[in-house]
Amino acid sequence: MKLVVAFLACLAGAVSLGYAQQTPAIEIAFPNQLVRGQTTLVHIAIPSREMFTGAEVTPAAGVRVTGVANFKRSELSQNVAWWDVTLEVAADAAPGPRTLVLLTANGRSTPAPLVIPAHVPRIADLRVAQASPQTIDVQFSATDDSNDLGEQPYVWFTVTCGGEPTVGVVRGARMGGGVRASIPRPGPAACDLELRASDAQKIDSNTLKVRVP
């Protein structure tokens, strides 16, 4: 009996140690492209109950972390916590890859890849053209110095209508200097919508936000 008890105690200790040493792993970080000269809000999904105290970007030159906030706790979102990290990128930041980690009191998460592209499409003047319980039709202006935005650019979106954020992508339609897109609406309640477009080189634009009544 003593042998069995001792074995179980050792097993429990090994399991506890395994959980303690498990590194929180970032599953999603978006947008993963940072625009020079702008502030970017990066949304992070991570299956962890850790309370993260900060974030770190490597290489750090030209990028400053100005905020880390818990958007939704894991117990309220199918064991996946949502965090928002605010990053300020200098206008003269060097293009190239970066990594982002969340920091705890005793360690850090796995890294998520980011990139600062040499050029980005620019979008502006986002407005809701029409909204129904099923879809949100939007329109925005778009310019791209490389002239490769295409006639049907990808439009990436995050829409929150009172529940968990819905993330997806649709094809937009170029109309002169603008783009129209139809975004699926996850519910009839008022929504917060943010979106960006990407060109043929898969370079993302800046992100715009709009409230949908």
mmCIF file of N, CA and C in Angstrom, residues 23-152:
data_model
loop_
_atom_site.group_PDB
_atom_site.id
_atom_site.type_symbol
_atom_site.label_atom_id
_atom_site.label_comp_id
_atom_site.label_asym_id
_atom_site.label_seq_id
_atom_site.Cartn_x
_atom_site.Cartn_y
_atom_site.Cartn_z
ATOM 1 N N THR A 23 4.517 25.792 -21.966
ATOM 2 C CA THR A 23 4.606 27.157 -22.471
ATOM 3 C C THR A 23 3.310 27.546 -23.170
ATOM 4 N N PRO A 24 2.698 28.677 -22.806
ATOM 5 C CA PRO A 24 1.494 29.122 -23.515
ATOM 6 C C PRO A 24 1.803 29.331 -24.999
ATOM 7 N N ALA A 25 0.970 28.772 -25.858
ATOM 8 C CA ALA A 25 1.232 28.807 -27.301
ATOM 9 C C ALA A 25 0.227 29.707 -28.004
ATOM 10 N N ILE A 26 0.716 30.734 -28.680
ATOM 11 C CA ILE A 26 -0.143 31.619 -29.463
ATOM 12 C C ILE A 26 -0.656 30.860 -30.681
ATOM 13 N N GLU A 27 -1.973 30.817 -30.847
ATOM 14 C CA GLU A 27 -2.573 30.140 -31.999
ATOM 15 C C GLU A 27 -2.805 31.102 -33.155
ATOM 16 N N ILE A 28 -3.218 32.332 -32.854
ATOM 17 C CA ILE A 28 -3.541 33.314 -33.886
ATOM 18 C C ILE A 28 -2.993 34.664 -33.454
ATOM 19 N N ALA A 29 -2.401 35.398 -34.389
ATOM 20 C CA ALA A 29 -2.021 36.792 -34.184
ATOM 21 C C ALA A 29 -2.332 37.536 -35.480
ATOM 22 N N PHE A 30 -3.271 38.464 -35.413
ATOM 23 C CA PHE A 30 -3.659 39.190 -36.626
ATOM 24 C C PHE A 30 -4.047 40.619 -36.276
ATOM 25 N N PRO A 31 -3.792 41.569 -37.190
ATOM 26 C CA PRO A 31 -3.021 41.375 -38.418
ATOM 27 C C PRO A 31 -1.561 41.067 -38.085
ATOM 28 N N ASN A 32 -0.899 40.367 -38.989
ATOM 29 C CA ASN A 32 0.501 40.001 -38.740
ATOM 30 C C ASN A 32 1.469 40.890 -39.506
ATOM 31 N N GLN A 33 0.944 41.952 -40.130
ATOM 32 C CA GLN A 33 1.793 42.913 -40.821
ATOM 33 C C GLN A 33 1.639 44.276 -40.159
ATOM 34 N N LEU A 34 2.755 44.933 -39.915
ATOM 35 C CA LEU A 34 2.777 46.221 -39.233
ATOM 36 C C LEU A 34 3.100 47.321 -40.231
ATOM 37 N N VAL A 35 2.319 48.384 -40.195
ATOM 38 C CA VAL A 35 2.493 49.494 -41.128
ATOM 39 C C VAL A 35 3.409 50.537 -40.504
ATOM 40 N N ARG A 36 4.443 50.922 -41.231
ATOM 41 C CA ARG A 36 5.372 51.926 -40.727
ATOM 42 C C ARG A 36 4.670 53.272 -40.557
ATOM 43 N N GLY A 37 4.985 53.939 -39.442
ATOM 44 C CA GLY A 37 4.388 55.236 -39.170
ATOM 45 C C GLY A 37 2.986 55.173 -38.600
ATOM 46 N N GLN A 38 2.520 53.984 -38.210
ATOM 47 C CA GLN A 38 1.163 53.847 -37.696
ATOM 48 C C GLN A 38 1.146 52.981 -36.442
ATOM 49 N N THR A 39 0.011 53.062 -35.740
ATOM 50 C CA THR A 39 -0.238 52.204 -34.586
ATOM 51 C C THR A 39 -1.111 51.039 -35.016
ATOM 52 N N THR A 40 -0.733 49.835 -34.651
ATOM 53 C CA THR A 40 -1.467 48.625 -35.036
ATOM 54 C C THR A 40 -1.929 47.890 -33.787
ATOM 55 N N LEU A 41 -3.199 47.488 -33.788
ATOM 56 C CA LEU A 41 -3.754 46.669 -32.715
ATOM 57 C C LEU A 41 -3.744 45.221 -33.182
ATOM 58 N N VAL A 42 -2.931 44.391 -32.541
ATOM 59 C CA VAL A 42 -2.797 42.981 -32.907
ATOM 60 C C VAL A 42 -3.663 42.141 -31.969
ATOM 61 N N HIS A 43 -4.572 41.355 -32.551
ATOM 62 C CA HIS A 43 -5.434 40.465 -31.780
ATOM 63 C C HIS A 43 -4.746 39.106 -31.645
ATOM 64 N N ILE A 44 -4.743 38.565 -30.449
ATOM 65 C CA ILE A 44 -4.063 37.298 -30.183
ATOM 66 C C ILE A 44 -5.027 36.318 -29.537
ATOM 67 N N ALA A 45 -5.079 35.103 -30.089
ATOM 68 C CA ALA A 45 -5.838 34.004 -29.491
ATOM 69 C C ALA A 45 -4.846 33.005 -28.914
ATOM 70 N N ILE A 46 -5.031 32.668 -27.629
ATOM 71 C CA ILE A 46 -4.088 31.778 -26.964
ATOM 72 C C ILE A 46 -4.830 30.929 -25.935
ATOM 73 N N PRO A 47 -4.741 29.602 -26.027
ATOM 74 C CA PRO A 47 -5.426 28.729 -25.070
ATOM 75 C C PRO A 47 -4.675 28.679 -23.740
ATOM 76 N N SER A 48 -4.860 29.691 -22.919
ATOM 77 C CA SER A 48 -4.140 29.796 -21.655
ATOM 78 C C SER A 48 -4.925 30.666 -20.687
ATOM 79 N N ARG A 49 -4.835 30.325 -19.410
ATOM 80 C CA ARG A 49 -5.447 31.143 -18.364
ATOM 81 C C ARG A 49 -4.437 32.078 -17.706
ATOM 82 N N GLU A 50 -3.242 32.144 -18.253
ATOM 83 C CA GLU A 50 -2.224 33.050 -17.725
ATOM 84 C C GLU A 50 -2.702 34.501 -17.842
ATOM 85 N N MET A 51 -2.319 35.321 -16.852
ATOM 86 C CA MET A 51 -2.559 36.754 -16.934
ATOM 87 C C MET A 51 -1.267 37.399 -17.422
ATOM 88 N N PHE A 52 -1.233 37.734 -18.687
ATOM 89 C CA PHE A 52 -0.017 38.267 -19.289
ATOM 90 C C PHE A 52 0.189 39.713 -18.850
ATOM 91 N N THR A 53 1.426 40.033 -18.533
ATOM 92 C CA THR A 53 1.754 41.345 -17.986
ATOM 93 C C THR A 53 2.408 42.277 -18.996
ATOM 94 N N GLY A 54 2.720 41.775 -20.168
ATOM 95 C CA GLY A 54 3.359 42.606 -21.170
ATOM 96 C C GLY A 54 3.571 41.835 -22.455
ATOM 97 N N ALA A 55 4.257 42.470 -23.391
ATOM 98 C CA ALA A 55 4.573 41.846 -24.674
ATOM 99 C C ALA A 55 5.936 42.344 -25.124
ATOM 100 N N GLU A 56 6.545 41.585 -26.026
ATOM 101 C CA GLU A 56 7.890 41.919 -26.491
ATOM 102 C C GLU A 56 7.992 41.618 -27.978
ATOM 103 N N VAL A 57 8.562 42.562 -28.718
ATOM 104 C CA VAL A 57 8.800 42.390 -30.149
ATOM 105 C C VAL A 57 10.299 42.286 -30.384
ATOM 106 N N THR A 58 10.702 41.338 -31.242
ATOM 107 C CA THR A 58 12.110 41.136 -31.576
ATOM 108 C C THR A 58 12.267 41.027 -33.090
ATOM 109 N N PRO A 59 13.207 41.768 -33.703
ATOM 110 C CA PRO A 59 14.010 42.851 -33.150
ATOM 111 C C PRO A 59 13.123 44.026 -32.721
ATOM 112 N N ALA A 60 13.530 44.728 -31.692
ATOM 113 C CA ALA A 60 12.686 45.764 -31.102
ATOM 114 C C ALA A 60 12.848 47.128 -31.760
ATOM 115 N N ALA A 61 13.918 47.340 -32.526
ATOM 116 C CA ALA A 61 14.187 48.660 -33.096
ATOM 117 C C ALA A 61 13.025 49.136 -33.967
ATOM 118 N N GLY A 62 12.504 50.318 -33.644
ATOM 119 C CA GLY A 62 11.436 50.914 -34.444
ATOM 120 C C GLY A 62 10.040 50.479 -34.063
ATOM 121 N N VAL A 63 9.903 49.576 -33.088
ATOM 122 C CA VAL A 63 8.582 49.089 -32.670
ATOM 123 C C VAL A 63 8.471 49.224 -31.154
ATOM 124 N N ARG A 64 7.373 49.839 -30.700
ATOM 125 C CA ARG A 64 7.173 50.038 -29.266
ATOM 126 C C ARG A 64 5.833 49.454 -28.840
ATOM 127 N N VAL A 65 5.849 48.638 -27.788
ATOM 128 C CA VAL A 65 4.618 48.091 -27.217
ATOM 129 C C VAL A 65 4.021 49.134 -26.281
ATOM 130 N N THR A 66 2.788 49.571 -26.557
ATOM 131 C CA THR A 66 2.159 50.607 -25.733
ATOM 132 C C THR A 66 0.957 50.099 -24.948
ATOM 133 N N GLY A 67 0.546 48.864 -25.189
ATOM 134 C CA GLY A 67 -0.594 48.356 -24.437
ATOM 135 C C GLY A 67 -0.790 46.866 -24.612
ATOM 136 N N VAL A 68 -1.190 46.202 -23.528
ATOM 137 C CA VAL A 68 -1.550 44.781 -23.547
ATOM 138 C C VAL A 68 -2.818 44.642 -22.711
ATOM 139 N N ALA A 69 -3.896 44.163 -23.316
ATOM 140 C CA ALA A 69 -5.174 44.089 -22.615
ATOM 141 C C ALA A 69 -5.884 42.785 -22.926
ATOM 142 N N ASN A 70 -6.542 42.231 -21.924
ATOM 143 C CA ASN A 70 -7.325 41.017 -22.103
ATOM 144 C C ASN A 70 -8.693 41.378 -22.665
ATOM 145 N N PHE A 71 -8.984 40.869 -23.857
ATOM 146 C CA PHE A 71 -10.272 41.141 -24.501
ATOM 147 C C PHE A 71 -11.344 40.174 -24.016
ATOM 148 N N LYS A 72 -10.985 38.899 -23.860
ATOM 149 C CA LYS A 72 -11.936 37.899 -23.364
ATOM 150 C C LYS A 72 -11.168 36.781 -22.675
ATOM 151 N N ARG A 73 -11.626 36.419 -21.476
ATOM 152 C CA ARG A 73 -10.968 35.360 -20.713
ATOM 153 C C ARG A 73 -11.248 33.987 -21.320
ATOM 154 N N SER A 74 -10.344 33.048 -21.057
ATOM 155 C CA SER A 74 -10.451 31.725 -21.678
ATOM 156 C C SER A 74 -11.708 30.989 -21.243
ATOM 157 N N GLU A 75 -12.128 31.140 -19.990
ATOM 158 C CA GLU A 75 -13.305 30.422 -19.515
ATOM 159 C C GLU A 75 -14.596 30.938 -20.139
ATOM 160 N N LEU A 76 -14.530 32.089 -20.795
ATOM 161 C CA LEU A 76 -15.698 32.640 -21.472
ATOM 162 C C LEU A 76 -15.644 32.423 -22.977
ATOM 163 N N SER A 77 -14.612 31.754 -23.461
ATOM 164 C CA SER A 77 -14.408 31.641 -24.909
ATOM 165 C C SER A 77 -13.831 30.281 -25.283
ATOM 166 N N GLN A 78 -14.473 29.201 -24.829
ATOM 167 C CA GLN A 78 -14.090 27.834 -25.186
ATOM 168 C C GLN A 78 -12.613 27.566 -24.908
ATOM 169 N N ASN A 79 -12.157 28.050 -23.747
ATOM 170 C CA ASN A 79 -10.786 27.834 -23.268
ATOM 171 C C ASN A 79 -9.720 28.544 -24.098
ATOM 172 N N VAL A 80 -10.134 29.480 -24.950
ATOM 173 C CA VAL A 80 -9.179 30.280 -25.719
ATOM 174 C C VAL A 80 -9.323 31.738 -25.292
ATOM 175 N N ALA A 81 -8.265 32.303 -24.744
ATOM 176 C CA ALA A 81 -8.287 33.702 -24.325
ATOM 177 C C ALA A 81 -7.923 34.605 -25.501
ATOM 178 N N TRP A 82 -8.517 35.782 -25.522
ATOM 179 C CA TRP A 82 -8.219 36.781 -26.554
ATOM 180 C C TRP A 82 -7.542 37.975 -25.890
ATOM 181 N N TRP A 83 -6.402 38.358 -26.455
ATOM 182 C CA TRP A 83 -5.645 39.502 -25.960
ATOM 183 C C TRP A 83 -5.406 40.491 -27.095
ATOM 184 N N ASP A 84 -5.337 41.781 -26.752
ATOM 185 C CA ASP A 84 -5.024 42.833 -27.714
ATOM 186 C C ASP A 84 -3.692 43.470 -27.338
ATOM 187 N N VAL A 85 -2.798 43.560 -28.313
ATOM 188 C CA VAL A 85 -1.493 44.192 -28.111
ATOM 189 C C VAL A 85 -1.389 45.394 -29.049
ATOM 190 N N THR A 86 -1.128 46.566 -28.485
ATOM 191 C CA THR A 86 -0.998 47.788 -29.275
ATOM 192 C C THR A 86 0.476 48.051 -29.555
ATOM 193 N N LEU A 87 0.799 48.206 -30.844
ATOM 194 C CA LEU A 87 2.185 48.410 -31.269
ATOM 195 C C LEU A 87 2.297 49.707 -32.053
ATOM 196 N N GLU A 88 3.235 50.555 -31.666
ATOM 197 C CA GLU A 88 3.551 51.771 -32.414
ATOM 198 C C GLU A 88 4.798 51.502 -33.256
ATOM 199 N N VAL A 89 4.678 51.746 -34.562
ATOM 200 C CA VAL A 89 5.780 51.467 -35.482
ATOM 201 C C VAL A 89 6.309 52.789 -36.024
ATOM 202 N N ALA A 90 7.590 53.022 -35.884
ATOM 203 C CA ALA A 90 8.200 54.261 -36.354
ATOM 204 C C ALA A 90 8.169 54.335 -37.876
ATOM 205 N N ALA A 91 8.123 55.561 -38.387
ATOM 206 C CA ALA A 91 8.086 55.749 -39.837
ATOM 207 C C ALA A 91 9.360 55.250 -40.503
ATOM 208 N N ASP A 92 10.466 55.252 -39.766
ATOM 209 C CA ASP A 92 11.740 54.800 -40.340
ATOM 210 C C ASP A 92 12.117 53.390 -39.883
ATOM 211 N N ALA A 93 11.153 52.631 -39.366
ATOM 212 C CA ALA A 93 11.442 51.251 -38.950
ATOM 213 C C ALA A 93 11.890 50.427 -40.148
ATOM 214 N N ALA A 94 12.884 49.592 -39.947
ATOM 215 C CA ALA A 94 13.410 48.779 -41.042
ATOM 216 C C ALA A 94 12.411 47.693 -41.431
ATOM 217 N N PRO A 95 12.155 47.522 -42.740
ATOM 218 C CA PRO A 95 11.283 46.416 -43.172
ATOM 219 C C PRO A 95 11.912 45.070 -42.826
ATOM 220 N N GLY A 96 11.052 44.074 -42.662
ATOM 221 C CA GLY A 96 11.559 42.733 -42.398
ATOM 222 C C GLY A 96 10.755 42.014 -41.341
ATOM 223 N N PRO A 97 11.142 40.765 -41.034
ATOM 224 C CA PRO A 97 10.386 39.945 -40.083
ATOM 225 C C PRO A 97 10.615 40.370 -38.640
ATOM 226 N N ARG A 98 9.591 40.148 -37.822
ATOM 227 C CA ARG A 98 9.649 40.351 -36.376
ATOM 228 C C ARG A 98 8.954 39.168 -35.704
ATOM 229 N N THR A 99 9.149 39.020 -34.409
ATOM 230 C CA THR A 99 8.368 38.061 -33.631
ATOM 231 C C THR A 99 7.760 38.785 -32.437
ATOM 232 N N LEU A 100 6.600 38.299 -32.014
ATOM 233 C CA LEU A 100 5.880 38.870 -30.879
ATOM 234 C C LEU A 100 5.617 37.777 -29.853
ATOM 235 N N VAL A 101 5.924 38.042 -28.588
ATOM 236 C CA VAL A 101 5.597 37.118 -27.502
ATOM 237 C C VAL A 101 4.842 37.875 -26.424
ATOM 238 N N LEU A 102 3.983 37.155 -25.702
ATOM 239 C CA LEU A 102 3.341 37.683 -24.505
ATOM 240 C C LEU A 102 4.167 37.286 -23.293
ATOM 241 N N LEU A 103 4.229 38.171 -22.305
ATOM 242 C CA LEU A 103 5.066 37.950 -21.133
ATOM 243 C C LEU A 103 4.215 37.671 -19.901
ATOM 244 N N THR A 104 4.651 36.697 -19.101
ATOM 245 C CA THR A 104 4.046 36.417 -17.807
ATOM 246 C C THR A 104 5.038 36.811 -16.717
ATOM 247 N N ALA A 105 4.628 36.640 -15.466
ATOM 248 C CA ALA A 105 5.534 36.973 -14.367
ATOM 249 C C ALA A 105 6.758 36.065 -14.355
ATOM 250 N N ASN A 106 6.615 34.851 -14.894
ATOM 251 C CA ASN A 106 7.704 33.875 -14.820
ATOM 252 C C ASN A 106 8.205 33.380 -16.175
ATOM 253 N N GLY A 107 7.691 33.903 -17.258
ATOM 254 C CA GLY A 107 8.124 33.392 -18.553
ATOM 255 C C GLY A 107 7.464 34.120 -19.699
ATOM 256 N N ARG A 108 7.285 33.398 -20.797
ATOM 257 C CA ARG A 108 6.746 34.008 -22.005
ATOM 258 C C ARG A 108 6.040 32.953 -22.836
ATOM 259 N N SER A 109 5.240 33.424 -23.777
ATOM 260 C CA SER A 109 4.531 32.527 -24.685
ATOM 261 C C SER A 109 5.451 32.093 -25.820
ATOM 262 N N THR A 110 4.947 31.225 -26.661
ATOM 263 C CA THR A 110 5.646 30.934 -27.912
ATOM 264 C C THR A 110 5.583 32.165 -28.806
ATOM 265 N N PRO A 111 6.526 32.347 -29.725
ATOM 266 C CA PRO A 111 6.529 33.537 -30.579
ATOM 267 C C PRO A 111 5.531 33.431 -31.725
ATOM 268 N N ALA A 112 4.989 34.582 -32.104
ATOM 269 C CA ALA A 112 4.129 34.687 -33.282
ATOM 270 C C ALA A 112 4.850 35.540 -34.324
ATOM 271 N N PRO A 113 4.864 35.125 -35.597
ATOM 272 C CA PRO A 113 5.587 35.886 -36.609
ATOM 273 C C PRO A 113 4.829 37.142 -37.040
ATOM 274 N N LEU A 114 5.563 38.246 -37.180
ATOM 275 C CA LEU A 114 5.052 39.497 -37.732
ATOM 276 C C LEU A 114 6.007 39.946 -38.832
ATOM 277 N N VAL A 115 5.593 40.935 -39.610
ATOM 278 C CA VAL A 115 6.475 41.474 -40.644
ATOM 279 C C VAL A 115 6.150 42.947 -40.857
ATOM 280 N N ILE A 116 7.179 43.728 -41.129
ATOM 281 C CA ILE A 116 7.013 45.118 -41.557
ATOM 282 C C ILE A 116 7.343 45.167 -43.040
ATOM 283 N N PRO A 117 6.344 45.303 -43.915
ATOM 284 C CA PRO A 117 6.613 45.309 -45.356
ATOM 285 C C PRO A 117 7.215 46.637 -45.808
ATOM 286 N N ALA A 118 7.871 46.606 -46.955
ATOM 287 C CA ALA A 118 8.496 47.810 -47.497
ATOM 288 C C ALA A 118 7.461 48.797 -48.015
ATOM 289 N N HIS A 119 6.321 48.304 -48.481
ATOM 290 C CA HIS A 119 5.234 49.184 -48.920
ATOM 291 C C HIS A 119 3.918 48.510 -48.572
ATOM 292 N N VAL A 120 2.868 49.302 -48.443
ATOM 293 C CA VAL A 120 1.551 48.746 -48.128
ATOM 294 C C VAL A 120 0.486 49.479 -48.937
ATOM 295 N N PRO A 121 -0.587 48.775 -49.291
ATOM 296 C CA PRO A 121 -1.750 49.481 -49.833
ATOM 297 C C PRO A 121 -2.331 50.391 -48.752
ATOM 298 N N ARG A 122 -3.006 51.432 -49.172
ATOM 299 C CA ARG A 122 -3.621 52.357 -48.223
ATOM 300 C C ARG A 122 -5.122 52.411 -48.476
ATOM 301 N N ILE A 123 -5.900 52.247 -47.408
ATOM 302 C CA ILE A 123 -7.351 52.343 -47.521
ATOM 303 C C ILE A 123 -7.845 53.436 -46.586
ATOM 304 N N ALA A 124 -8.999 54.028 -46.939
ATOM 305 C CA ALA A 124 -9.553 55.134 -46.154
ATOM 306 C C ALA A 124 -11.054 55.222 -46.423
ATOM 307 N N ASP A 125 -11.702 56.107 -45.670
ATOM 308 C CA ASP A 125 -13.116 56.445 -45.904
ATOM 309 C C ASP A 125 -14.028 55.220 -45.863
ATOM 310 N N LEU A 126 -13.832 54.365 -44.872
ATOM 311 C CA LEU A 126 -14.695 53.187 -44.735
ATOM 312 C C LEU A 126 -16.098 53.614 -44.308
ATOM 313 N N ARG A 127 -17.098 53.101 -44.993
ATOM 314 C CA ARG A 127 -18.483 53.382 -44.614
ATOM 315 C C ARG A 127 -19.349 52.169 -44.920
ATOM 316 N N VAL A 128 -20.450 52.070 -44.203
ATOM 317 C CA VAL A 128 -21.419 51.000 -44.423
ATOM 318 C C VAL A 128 -22.406 51.465 -45.480
ATOM 319 N N ALA A 129 -22.409 50.792 -46.631
ATOM 320 C CA ALA A 129 -23.335 51.149 -47.705
ATOM 321 C C ALA A 129 -24.731 50.606 -47.432
ATOM 322 N N GLN A 130 -24.790 49.400 -46.873
ATOM 323 C CA GLN A 130 -26.074 48.767 -46.569
ATOM 324 C C GLN A 130 -25.829 47.637 -45.581
ATOM 325 N N ALA A 131 -26.775 47.451 -44.657
ATOM 326 C CA ALA A 131 -26.639 46.377 -43.672
ATOM 327 C C ALA A 131 -27.964 45.661 -43.509
ATOM 328 N N SER A 132 -27.884 44.339 -43.421
ATOM 329 C CA SER A 132 -29.053 43.500 -43.169
ATOM 330 C C SER A 132 -28.697 42.555 -42.028
ATOM 331 N N PRO A 133 -29.637 41.757 -41.527
ATOM 332 C CA PRO A 133 -29.291 40.792 -40.471
ATOM 333 C C PRO A 133 -28.278 39.741 -40.912
ATOM 334 N N GLN A 134 -28.090 39.565 -42.235
ATOM 335 C CA GLN A 134 -27.182 38.533 -42.742
ATOM 336 C C GLN A 134 -25.857 39.084 -43.263
ATOM 337 N N THR A 135 -25.849 40.294 -43.802
ATOM 338 C CA THR A 135 -24.646 40.819 -44.446
ATOM 339 C C THR A 135 -24.437 42.293 -44.116
ATOM 340 N N ILE A 136 -23.174 42.714 -44.257
ATOM 341 C CA ILE A 136 -22.798 44.117 -44.114
ATOM 342 C C ILE A 136 -22.060 44.513 -45.385
ATOM 343 N N ASP A 137 -22.660 45.370 -46.191
ATOM 344 C CA ASP A 137 -22.026 45.845 -47.419
ATOM 345 C C ASP A 137 -21.255 47.123 -47.109
ATOM 346 N N VAL A 138 -19.965 47.116 -47.418
ATOM 347 C CA VAL A 138 -19.113 48.255 -47.100
ATOM 348 C C VAL A 138 -18.437 48.780 -48.359
ATOM 349 N N GLN A 139 -17.947 49.996 -48.246
ATOM 350 C CA GLN A 139 -17.212 50.626 -49.336
ATOM 351 C C GLN A 139 -16.080 51.450 -48.734
ATOM 352 N N PHE A 140 -14.905 51.438 -49.396
ATOM 353 C CA PHE A 140 -13.774 52.239 -48.932
ATOM 354 C C PHE A 140 -12.887 52.583 -50.121
ATOM 355 N N SER A 141 -12.124 53.661 -49.992
ATOM 356 C CA SER A 141 -11.173 54.035 -51.034
ATOM 357 C C SER A 141 -9.876 53.266 -50.831
ATOM 358 N N ALA A 142 -9.136 53.056 -51.934
ATOM 359 C CA ALA A 142 -7.906 52.262 -51.862
ATOM 360 C C ALA A 142 -6.893 52.752 -52.885
ATOM 361 N N THR A 143 -5.643 52.871 -52.461
ATOM 362 C CA THR A 143 -4.536 53.201 -53.353
ATOM 363 C C THR A 143 -3.372 52.274 -53.045
ATOM 364 N N ASP A 144 -2.547 52.026 -54.063
ATOM 365 C CA ASP A 144 -1.400 51.135 -53.889
ATOM 366 C C ASP A 144 -0.294 51.595 -54.819
ATOM 367 N N ASP A 145 0.836 52.012 -54.234
ATOM 368 C CA ASP A 145 1.949 52.522 -55.038
ATOM 369 C C ASP A 145 2.481 51.487 -56.015
ATOM 370 N N SER A 146 2.339 50.212 -55.703
ATOM 371 C CA SER A 146 2.837 49.161 -56.589
ATOM 372 C C SER A 146 1.836 48.798 -57.681
ATOM 373 N N ASN A 147 0.631 49.367 -57.617
ATOM 374 C CA ASN A 147 -0.411 49.139 -58.635
ATOM 375 C C ASN A 147 -0.735 47.659 -58.838
ATOM 376 N N ASP A 148 -0.725 46.889 -57.768
ATOM 377 C CA ASP A 148 -1.057 45.471 -57.906
ATOM 378 C C ASP A 148 -2.160 45.053 -56.927
ATOM 379 N N LEU A 149 -3.061 46.000 -56.638
ATOM 380 C CA LEU A 149 -4.178 45.669 -55.757
ATOM 381 C C LEU A 149 -5.146 44.710 -56.434
ATOM 382 N N GLY A 150 -5.230 44.791 -57.782
ATOM 383 C CA GLY A 150 -6.087 43.871 -58.522
ATOM 384 C C GLY A 150 -7.538 44.309 -58.541
ATOM 385 N N GLU A 151 -8.330 43.621 -59.364
ATOM 386 C CA GLU A 151 -9.751 43.950 -59.498
ATOM 387 C C GLU A 151 -10.604 43.315 -58.417
ATOM 388 N N GLN A 152 -10.095 42.261 -57.778
ATOM 389 C CA GLN A 152 -10.836 41.593 -56.705
ATOM 390 C C GLN A 152 -9.904 41.360 -55.510
#
